[in-house]
Coordinates of N, CA and C in Angstrom, one line a residue:
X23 N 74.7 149.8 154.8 CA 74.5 150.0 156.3 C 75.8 150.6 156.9
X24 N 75.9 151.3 158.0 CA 76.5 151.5 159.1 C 77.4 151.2 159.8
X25 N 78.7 151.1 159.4 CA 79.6 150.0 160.4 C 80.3 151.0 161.3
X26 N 80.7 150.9 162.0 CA 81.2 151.9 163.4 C 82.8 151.0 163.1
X27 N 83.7 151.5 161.6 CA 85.0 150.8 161.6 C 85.8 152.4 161.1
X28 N 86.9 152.0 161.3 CA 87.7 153.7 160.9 C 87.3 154.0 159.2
X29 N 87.7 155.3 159.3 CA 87.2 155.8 158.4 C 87.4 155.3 156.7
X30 N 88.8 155.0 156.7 CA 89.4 155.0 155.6 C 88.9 153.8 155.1
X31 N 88.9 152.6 156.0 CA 88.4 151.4 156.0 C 86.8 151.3 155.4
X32 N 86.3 152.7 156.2 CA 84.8 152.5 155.6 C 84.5 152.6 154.1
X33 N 85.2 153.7 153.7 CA 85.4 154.2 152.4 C 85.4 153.4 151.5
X34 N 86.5 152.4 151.8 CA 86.7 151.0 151.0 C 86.3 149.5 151.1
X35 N 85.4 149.9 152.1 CA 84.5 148.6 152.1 C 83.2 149.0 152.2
X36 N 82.8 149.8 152.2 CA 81.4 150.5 151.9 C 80.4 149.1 150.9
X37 N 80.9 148.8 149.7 CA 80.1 148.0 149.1 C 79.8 146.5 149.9
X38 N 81.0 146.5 150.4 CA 80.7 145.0 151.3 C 79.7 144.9 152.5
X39 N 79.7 146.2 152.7 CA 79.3 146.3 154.3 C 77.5 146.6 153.9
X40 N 77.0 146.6 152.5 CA 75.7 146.9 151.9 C 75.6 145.5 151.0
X41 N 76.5 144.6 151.2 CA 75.8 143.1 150.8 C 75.2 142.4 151.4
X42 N 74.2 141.5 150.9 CA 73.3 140.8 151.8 C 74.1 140.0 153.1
X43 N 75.0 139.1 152.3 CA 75.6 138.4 153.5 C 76.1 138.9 154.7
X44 N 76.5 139.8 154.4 CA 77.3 141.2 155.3 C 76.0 141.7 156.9
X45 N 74.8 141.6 156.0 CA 73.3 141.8 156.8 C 73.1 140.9 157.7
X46 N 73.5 139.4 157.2 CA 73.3 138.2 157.6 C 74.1 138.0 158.7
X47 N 75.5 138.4 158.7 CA 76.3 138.1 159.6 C 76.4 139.3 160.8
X48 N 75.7 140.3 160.3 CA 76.0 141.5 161.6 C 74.7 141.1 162.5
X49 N 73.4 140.2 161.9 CA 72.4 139.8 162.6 C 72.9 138.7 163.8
X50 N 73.8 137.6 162.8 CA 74.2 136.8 163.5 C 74.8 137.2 164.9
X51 N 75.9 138.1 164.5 CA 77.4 138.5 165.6 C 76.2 139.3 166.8
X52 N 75.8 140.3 166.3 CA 74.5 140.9 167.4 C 73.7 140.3 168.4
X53 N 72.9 139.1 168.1 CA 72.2 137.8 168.6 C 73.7 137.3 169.6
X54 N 74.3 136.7 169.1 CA 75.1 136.0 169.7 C 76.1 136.7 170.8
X55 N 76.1 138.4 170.8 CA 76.7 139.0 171.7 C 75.5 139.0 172.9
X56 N 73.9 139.3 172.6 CA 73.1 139.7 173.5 C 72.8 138.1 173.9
X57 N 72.8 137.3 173.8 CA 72.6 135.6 174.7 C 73.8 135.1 175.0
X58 N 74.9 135.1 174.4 CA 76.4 134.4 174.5 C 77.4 135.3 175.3
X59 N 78.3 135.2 175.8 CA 79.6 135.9 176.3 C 80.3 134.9 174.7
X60 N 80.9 136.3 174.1 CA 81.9 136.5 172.8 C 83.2 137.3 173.0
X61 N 84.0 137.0 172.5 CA 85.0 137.9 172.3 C 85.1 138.1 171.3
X62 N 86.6 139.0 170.4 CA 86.7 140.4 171.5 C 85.6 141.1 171.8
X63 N 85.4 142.2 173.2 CA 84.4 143.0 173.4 C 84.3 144.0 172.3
X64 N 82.7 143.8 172.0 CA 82.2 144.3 171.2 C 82.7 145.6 170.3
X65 N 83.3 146.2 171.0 CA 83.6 147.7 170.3 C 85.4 147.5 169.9
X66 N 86.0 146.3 170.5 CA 86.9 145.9 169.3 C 86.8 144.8 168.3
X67 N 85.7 144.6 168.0 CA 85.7 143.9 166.8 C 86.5 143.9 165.4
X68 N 86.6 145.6 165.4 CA 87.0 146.1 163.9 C 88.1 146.8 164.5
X69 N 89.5 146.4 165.3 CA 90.5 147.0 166.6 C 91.8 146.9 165.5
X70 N 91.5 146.0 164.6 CA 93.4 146.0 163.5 C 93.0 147.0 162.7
X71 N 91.6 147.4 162.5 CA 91.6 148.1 161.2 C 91.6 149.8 161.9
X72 N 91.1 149.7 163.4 CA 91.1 150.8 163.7 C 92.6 151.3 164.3
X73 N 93.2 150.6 164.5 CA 94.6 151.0 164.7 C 95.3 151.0 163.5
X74 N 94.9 150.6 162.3 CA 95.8 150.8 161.0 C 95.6 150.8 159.8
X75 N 95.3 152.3 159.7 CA 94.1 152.9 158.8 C 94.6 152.1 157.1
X76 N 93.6 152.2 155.9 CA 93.8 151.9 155.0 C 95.2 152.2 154.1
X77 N 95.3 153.2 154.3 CA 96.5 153.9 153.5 C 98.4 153.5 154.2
X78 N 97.6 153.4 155.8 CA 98.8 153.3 155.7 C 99.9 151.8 156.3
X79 N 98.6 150.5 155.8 CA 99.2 149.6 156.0 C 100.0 149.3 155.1
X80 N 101.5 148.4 155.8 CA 102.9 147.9 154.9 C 102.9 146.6 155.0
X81 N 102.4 145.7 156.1 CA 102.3 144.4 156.0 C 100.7 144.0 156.6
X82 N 100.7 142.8 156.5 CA 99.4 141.8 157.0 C 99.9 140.6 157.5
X83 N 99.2 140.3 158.6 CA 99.7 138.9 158.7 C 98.4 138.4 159.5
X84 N 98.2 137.2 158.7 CA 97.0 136.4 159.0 C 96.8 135.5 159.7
X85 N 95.7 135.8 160.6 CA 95.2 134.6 161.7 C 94.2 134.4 161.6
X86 N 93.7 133.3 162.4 CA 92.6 132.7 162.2 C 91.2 132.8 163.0
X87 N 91.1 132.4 164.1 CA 90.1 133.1 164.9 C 90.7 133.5 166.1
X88 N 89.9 134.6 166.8 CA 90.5 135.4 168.0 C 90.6 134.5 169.4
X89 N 91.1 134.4 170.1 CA 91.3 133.5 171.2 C 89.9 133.8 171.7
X90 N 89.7 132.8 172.8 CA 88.4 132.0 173.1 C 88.4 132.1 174.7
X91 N 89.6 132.7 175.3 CA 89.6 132.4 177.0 C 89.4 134.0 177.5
X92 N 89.0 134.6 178.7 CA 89.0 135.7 179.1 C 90.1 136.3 178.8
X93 N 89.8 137.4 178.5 CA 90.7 138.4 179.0 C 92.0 139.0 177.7
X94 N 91.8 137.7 176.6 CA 92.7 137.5 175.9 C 92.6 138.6 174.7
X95 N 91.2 138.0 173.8 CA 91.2 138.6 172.9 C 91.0 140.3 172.6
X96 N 91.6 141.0 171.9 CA 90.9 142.2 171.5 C 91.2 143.2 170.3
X97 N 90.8 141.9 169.1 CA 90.8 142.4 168.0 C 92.1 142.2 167.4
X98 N 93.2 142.0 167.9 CA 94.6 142.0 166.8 C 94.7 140.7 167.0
X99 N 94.9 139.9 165.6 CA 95.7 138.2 165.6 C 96.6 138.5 166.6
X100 N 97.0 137.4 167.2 CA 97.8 136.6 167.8 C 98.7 137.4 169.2
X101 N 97.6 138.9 169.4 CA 97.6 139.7 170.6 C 97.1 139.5 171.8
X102 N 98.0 139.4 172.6 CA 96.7 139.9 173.6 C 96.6 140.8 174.5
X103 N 96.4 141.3 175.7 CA 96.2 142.5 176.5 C 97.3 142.3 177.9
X104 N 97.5 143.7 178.1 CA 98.8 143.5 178.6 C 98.1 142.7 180.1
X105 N 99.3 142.1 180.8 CA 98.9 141.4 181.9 C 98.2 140.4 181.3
X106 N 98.2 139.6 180.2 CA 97.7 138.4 180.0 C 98.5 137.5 180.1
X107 N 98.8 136.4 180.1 CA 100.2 135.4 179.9 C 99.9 135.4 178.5
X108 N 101.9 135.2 177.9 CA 101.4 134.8 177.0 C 101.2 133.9 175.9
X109 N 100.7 133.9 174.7 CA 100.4 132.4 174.4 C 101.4 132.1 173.5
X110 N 101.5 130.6 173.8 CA 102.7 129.4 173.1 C 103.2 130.0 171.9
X111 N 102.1 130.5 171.3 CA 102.3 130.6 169.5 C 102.8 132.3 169.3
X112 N 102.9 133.1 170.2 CA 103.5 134.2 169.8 C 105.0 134.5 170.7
X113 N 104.7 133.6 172.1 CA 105.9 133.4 172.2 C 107.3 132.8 171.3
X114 N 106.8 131.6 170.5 CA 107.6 131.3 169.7 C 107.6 132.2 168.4
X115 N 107.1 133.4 168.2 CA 107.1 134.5 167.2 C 108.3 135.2 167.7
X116 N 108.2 135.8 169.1 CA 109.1 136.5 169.7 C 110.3 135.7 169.6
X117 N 110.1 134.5 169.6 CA 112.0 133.7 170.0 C 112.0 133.9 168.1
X118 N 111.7 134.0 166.9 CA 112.1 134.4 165.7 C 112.7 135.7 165.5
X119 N 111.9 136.5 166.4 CA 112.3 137.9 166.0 C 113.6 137.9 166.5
X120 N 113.6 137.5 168.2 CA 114.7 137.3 168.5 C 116.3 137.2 168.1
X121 N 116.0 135.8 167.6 CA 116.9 134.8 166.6 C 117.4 135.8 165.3
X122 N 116.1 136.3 164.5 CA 116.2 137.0 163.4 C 117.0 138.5 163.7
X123 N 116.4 139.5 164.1 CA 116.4 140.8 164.4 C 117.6 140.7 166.0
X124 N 117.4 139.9 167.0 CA 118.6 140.3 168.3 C 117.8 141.1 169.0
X125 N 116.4 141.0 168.8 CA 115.7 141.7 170.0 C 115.3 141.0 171.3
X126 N 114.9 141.7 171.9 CA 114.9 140.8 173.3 C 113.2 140.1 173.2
X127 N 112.9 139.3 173.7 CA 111.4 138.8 174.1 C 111.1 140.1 174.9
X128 N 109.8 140.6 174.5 CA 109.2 141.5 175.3 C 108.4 140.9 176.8
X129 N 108.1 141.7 178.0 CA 107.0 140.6 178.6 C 105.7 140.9 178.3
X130 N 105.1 141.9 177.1 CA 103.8 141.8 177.1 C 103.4 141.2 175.6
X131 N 102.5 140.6 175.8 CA 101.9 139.9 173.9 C 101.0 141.1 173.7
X132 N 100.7 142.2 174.0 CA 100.2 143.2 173.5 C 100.7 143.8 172.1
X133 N 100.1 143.6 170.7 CA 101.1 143.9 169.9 C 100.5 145.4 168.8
X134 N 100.1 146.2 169.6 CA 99.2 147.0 169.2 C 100.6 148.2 168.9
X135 N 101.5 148.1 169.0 CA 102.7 148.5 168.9 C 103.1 148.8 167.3
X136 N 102.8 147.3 167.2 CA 103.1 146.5 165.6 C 101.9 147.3 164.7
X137 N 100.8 147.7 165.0 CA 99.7 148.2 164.1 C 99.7 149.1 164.3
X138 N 100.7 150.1 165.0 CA 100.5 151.6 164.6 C 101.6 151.7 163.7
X139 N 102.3 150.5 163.6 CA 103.2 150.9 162.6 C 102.8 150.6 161.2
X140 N 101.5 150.2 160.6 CA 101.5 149.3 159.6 C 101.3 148.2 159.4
X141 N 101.3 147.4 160.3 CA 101.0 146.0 160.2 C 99.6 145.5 160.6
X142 N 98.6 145.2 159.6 CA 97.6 144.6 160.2 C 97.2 143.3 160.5
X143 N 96.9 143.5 161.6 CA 97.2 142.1 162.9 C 95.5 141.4 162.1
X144 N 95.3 140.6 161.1 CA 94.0 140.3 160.4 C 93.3 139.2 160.7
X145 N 92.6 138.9 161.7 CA 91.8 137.2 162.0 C 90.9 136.7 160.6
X146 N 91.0 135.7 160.4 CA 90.1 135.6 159.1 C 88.8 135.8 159.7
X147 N 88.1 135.1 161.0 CA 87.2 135.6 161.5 C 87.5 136.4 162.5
X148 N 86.5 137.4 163.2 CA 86.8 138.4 163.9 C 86.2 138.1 165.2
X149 N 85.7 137.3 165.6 CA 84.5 137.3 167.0 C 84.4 135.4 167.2
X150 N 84.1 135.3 168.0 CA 83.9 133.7 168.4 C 83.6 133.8 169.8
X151 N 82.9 132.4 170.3 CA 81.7 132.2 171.5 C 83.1 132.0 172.3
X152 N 82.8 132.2 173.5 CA 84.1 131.7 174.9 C 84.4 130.3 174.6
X153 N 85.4 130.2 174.8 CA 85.8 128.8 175.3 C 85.5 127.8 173.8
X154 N 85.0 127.9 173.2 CA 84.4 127.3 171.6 C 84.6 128.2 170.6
X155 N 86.5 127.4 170.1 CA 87.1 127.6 168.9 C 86.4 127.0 167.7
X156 N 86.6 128.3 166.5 CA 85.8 128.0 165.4 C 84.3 128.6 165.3
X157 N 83.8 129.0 166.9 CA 82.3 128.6 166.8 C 81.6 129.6 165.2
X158 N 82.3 130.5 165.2 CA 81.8 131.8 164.6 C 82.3 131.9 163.0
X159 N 82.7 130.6 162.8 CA 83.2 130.5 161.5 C 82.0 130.2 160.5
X160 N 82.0 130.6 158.9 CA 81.1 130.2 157.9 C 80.1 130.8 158.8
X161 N 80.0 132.4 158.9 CA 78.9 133.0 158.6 C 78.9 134.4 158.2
X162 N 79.9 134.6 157.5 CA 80.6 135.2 156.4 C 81.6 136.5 156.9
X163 N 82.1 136.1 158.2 CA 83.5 136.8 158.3 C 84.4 136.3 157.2
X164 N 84.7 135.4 157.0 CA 85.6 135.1 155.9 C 85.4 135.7 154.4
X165 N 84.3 135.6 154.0 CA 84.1 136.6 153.3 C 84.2 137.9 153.7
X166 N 84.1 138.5 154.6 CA 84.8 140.1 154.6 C 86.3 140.1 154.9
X167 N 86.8 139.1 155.2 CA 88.6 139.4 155.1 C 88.8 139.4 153.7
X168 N 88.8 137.9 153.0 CA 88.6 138.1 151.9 C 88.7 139.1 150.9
X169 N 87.6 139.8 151.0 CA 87.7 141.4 150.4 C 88.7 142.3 150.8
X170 N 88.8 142.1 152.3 CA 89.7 143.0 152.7 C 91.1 142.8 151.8
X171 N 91.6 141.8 152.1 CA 92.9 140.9 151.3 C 93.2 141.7 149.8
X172 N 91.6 141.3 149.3 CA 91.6 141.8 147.8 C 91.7 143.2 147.7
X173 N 91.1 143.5 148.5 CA 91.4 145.5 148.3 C 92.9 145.9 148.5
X174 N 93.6 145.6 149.5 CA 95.0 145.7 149.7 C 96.0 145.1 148.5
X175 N 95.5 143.6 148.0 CA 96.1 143.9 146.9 C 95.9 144.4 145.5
X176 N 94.6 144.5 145.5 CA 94.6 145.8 144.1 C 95.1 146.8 144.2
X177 N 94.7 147.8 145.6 CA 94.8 149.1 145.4 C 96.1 149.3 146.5
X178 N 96.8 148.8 146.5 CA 98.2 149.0 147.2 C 99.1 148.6 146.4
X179 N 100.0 148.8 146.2 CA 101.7 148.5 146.5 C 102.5 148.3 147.2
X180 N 103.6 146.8 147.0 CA 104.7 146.9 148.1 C 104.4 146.8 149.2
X181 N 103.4 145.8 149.0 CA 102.8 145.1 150.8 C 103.7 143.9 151.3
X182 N 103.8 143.9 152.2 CA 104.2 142.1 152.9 C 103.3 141.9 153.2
X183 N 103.1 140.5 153.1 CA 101.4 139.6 153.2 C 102.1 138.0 153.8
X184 N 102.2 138.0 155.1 CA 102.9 137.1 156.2 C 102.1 135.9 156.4
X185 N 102.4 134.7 156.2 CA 101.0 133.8 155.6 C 101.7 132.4 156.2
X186 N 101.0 132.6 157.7 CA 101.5 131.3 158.4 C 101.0 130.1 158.7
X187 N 100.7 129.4 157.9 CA 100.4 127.9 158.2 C 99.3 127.6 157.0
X188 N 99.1 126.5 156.9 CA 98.1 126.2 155.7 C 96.9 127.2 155.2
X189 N 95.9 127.3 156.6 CA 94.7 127.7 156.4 C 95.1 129.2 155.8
X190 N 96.4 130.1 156.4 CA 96.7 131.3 155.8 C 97.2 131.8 154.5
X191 N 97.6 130.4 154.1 CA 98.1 130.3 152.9 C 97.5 130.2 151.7
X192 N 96.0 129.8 152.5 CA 94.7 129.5 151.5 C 94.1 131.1 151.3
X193 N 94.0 131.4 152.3 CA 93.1 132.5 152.5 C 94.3 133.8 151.5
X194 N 95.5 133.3 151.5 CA 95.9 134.8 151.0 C 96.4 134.3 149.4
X195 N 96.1 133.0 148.6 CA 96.1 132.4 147.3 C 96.1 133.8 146.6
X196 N 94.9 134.6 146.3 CA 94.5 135.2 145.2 C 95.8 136.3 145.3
X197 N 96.3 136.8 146.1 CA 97.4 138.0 146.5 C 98.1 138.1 145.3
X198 N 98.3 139.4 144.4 CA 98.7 139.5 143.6 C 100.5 139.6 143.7
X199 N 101.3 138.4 143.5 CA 102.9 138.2 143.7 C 103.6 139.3 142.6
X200 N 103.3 139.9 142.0 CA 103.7 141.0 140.9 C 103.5 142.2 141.4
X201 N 102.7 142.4 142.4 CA 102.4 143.8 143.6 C 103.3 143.9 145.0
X202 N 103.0 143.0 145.4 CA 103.7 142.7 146.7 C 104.5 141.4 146.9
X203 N 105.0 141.3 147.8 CA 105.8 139.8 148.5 C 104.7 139.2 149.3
X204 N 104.5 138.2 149.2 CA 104.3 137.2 149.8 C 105.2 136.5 151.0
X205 N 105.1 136.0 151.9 CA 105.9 135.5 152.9 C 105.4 134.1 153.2
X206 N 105.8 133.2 153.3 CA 105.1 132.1 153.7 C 106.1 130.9 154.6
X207 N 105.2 130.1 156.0 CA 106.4 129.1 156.5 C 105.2 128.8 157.3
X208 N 105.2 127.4 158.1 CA 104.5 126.8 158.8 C 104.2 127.7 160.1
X209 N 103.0 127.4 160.2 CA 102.6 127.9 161.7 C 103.2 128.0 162.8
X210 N 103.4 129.4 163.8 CA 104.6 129.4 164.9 C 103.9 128.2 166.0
X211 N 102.8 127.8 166.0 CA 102.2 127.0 167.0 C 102.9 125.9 167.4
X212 N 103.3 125.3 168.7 CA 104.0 124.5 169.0 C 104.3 123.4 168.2
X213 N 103.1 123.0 167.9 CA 102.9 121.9 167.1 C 103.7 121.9 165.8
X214 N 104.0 122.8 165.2 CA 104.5 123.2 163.6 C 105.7 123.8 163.6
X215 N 105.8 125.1 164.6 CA 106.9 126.0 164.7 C 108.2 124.8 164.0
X216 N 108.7 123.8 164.4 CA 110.0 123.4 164.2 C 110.1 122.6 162.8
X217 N 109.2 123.0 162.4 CA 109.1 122.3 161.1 C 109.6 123.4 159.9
X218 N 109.7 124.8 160.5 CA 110.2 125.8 159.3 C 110.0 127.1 159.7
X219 N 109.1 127.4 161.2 CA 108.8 128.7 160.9 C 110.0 129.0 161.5
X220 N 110.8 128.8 162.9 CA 112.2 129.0 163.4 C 112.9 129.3 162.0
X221 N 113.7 130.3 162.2 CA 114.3 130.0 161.3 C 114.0 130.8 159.8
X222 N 112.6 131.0 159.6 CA 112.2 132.1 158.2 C 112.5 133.3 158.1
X223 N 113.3 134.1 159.2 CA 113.5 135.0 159.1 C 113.0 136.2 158.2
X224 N 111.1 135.6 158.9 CA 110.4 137.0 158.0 C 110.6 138.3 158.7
X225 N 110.5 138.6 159.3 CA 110.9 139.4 160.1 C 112.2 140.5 159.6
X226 N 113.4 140.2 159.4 CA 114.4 140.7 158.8 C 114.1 141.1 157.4
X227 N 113.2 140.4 156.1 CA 113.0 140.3 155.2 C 111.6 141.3 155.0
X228 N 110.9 140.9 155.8 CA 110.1 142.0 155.7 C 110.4 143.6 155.6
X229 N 111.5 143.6 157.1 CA 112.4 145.3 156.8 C 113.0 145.7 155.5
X230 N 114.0 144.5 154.8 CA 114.7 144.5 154.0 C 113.9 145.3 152.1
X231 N 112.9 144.4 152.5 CA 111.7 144.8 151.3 C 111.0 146.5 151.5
X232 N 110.5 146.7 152.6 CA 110.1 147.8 152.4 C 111.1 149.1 152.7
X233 N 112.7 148.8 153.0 CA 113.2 149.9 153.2 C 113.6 149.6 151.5
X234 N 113.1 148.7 150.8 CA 113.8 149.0 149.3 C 113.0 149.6 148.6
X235 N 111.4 149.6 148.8 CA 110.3 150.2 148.4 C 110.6 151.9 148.9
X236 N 111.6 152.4 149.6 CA 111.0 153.2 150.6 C 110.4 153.7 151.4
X237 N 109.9 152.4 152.4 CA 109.5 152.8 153.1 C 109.7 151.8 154.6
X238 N 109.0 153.3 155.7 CA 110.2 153.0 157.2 C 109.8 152.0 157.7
X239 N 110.8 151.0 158.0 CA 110.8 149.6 158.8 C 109.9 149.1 159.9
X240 N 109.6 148.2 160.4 CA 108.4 148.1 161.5 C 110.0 147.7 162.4
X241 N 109.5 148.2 163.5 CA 110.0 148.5 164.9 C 109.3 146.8 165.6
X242 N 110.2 145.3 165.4 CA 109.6 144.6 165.6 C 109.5 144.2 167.4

């Protein structure tokens, strides 16, 4: 079938996007956009992959489902749209970068900045009902990150793969550690952040790696 996602992306997921489950879930997400109010709007569904084409992602960093309140979500983890306030858990991303790199907190959580450089901003699931976190889970978004995951580390080299809190840690298990780095520390969410993520200084390490691979640094 048909996916309306960038090009490069299509190329390489072509098989997935012609599996049954893949049929199952674009019926699902469709239904539930025409009776429900969902986020992100519809035509950013597929917004990390179209801002950061296959070839030329350098890192990933994995989230979980897309925020749930107006105005917020639109396709990149842990983004949101300028003029939104912003949320607890990338605020305390910024006080890392901070701490790490000596950058200043930006005022917008808009991080679409980050994904033209290479970094794809990756929800495990991509769409969820307003206001009801989780709703859109187990109906085979996870299975297409999944894939995604797997294709980046087969057919790439010299990725950072940014893996914050349990559930990300699960999801990014199979990542081949002989291809790329791995990054891993507890979730920046209030709840966690002071348990390890302060302090991981992925951020610096991430530059560190790919200016050794040669290649140019993300502008954090």
């Amino acid at each position: 079938m048909h996916v309306n996602i960038e090009k490069s992306w299509e190329e390489e997921l072509i098989d997935e996007f012609n599996k049954p489950y893949f049929q199952l879930l674009t019926d699902f997400v469709r239904q539930e956009y025409s009776t429900k109010t969902v986020y992100p709007p519809a035509k950013l569904i597929f917004n990390a992959f179209d801002s950061c084409p296959f070839n030329e992602v350098k890192a990933v960093i994995v989230g979980q489902d897309p925020y749930h309140a107006p105005g917020q979500a639109h396709g990149l983890c842990f983004s949101v749209n300028d003029g939104i306030k912003i949320p607890p858990s990338l605020i305390n991303i910024y006080k890392e970068i901070r701490d790490d790199l000596g950058i200043e907190i930006p005022l917008s959580g808009n991080l679409e900045r980050w994904a033209k450089q290479g970094v794809l901003l990756l929800n495990a699931t991509l769409t969820v009902r307003a206001h009801q976190a989780g709703s859109h889970q187990n109906k085979g978004w996870e299975e297409f990150t999944d894939a995604v995951i797997s294709k980046l580390s087969n057919e790439r080299e010299h990725l950072v793969f940014i893996l914050w809190g349990a559930y990300a840690q699960r999801k990014g298990s199979s990542i081949d550690r002989s291809r790329h780095l791995v990054l891993k520390s507890p979730h920046p969410s209030p709840l966690s952040a002071h348990r390890g993520f302060f302090g991981n200084r992925h951020f610096s390490t991430t530059n560190k790696y790919l200016i050794t691979n040669g290649k140019k640094p993300i502008d954090w």
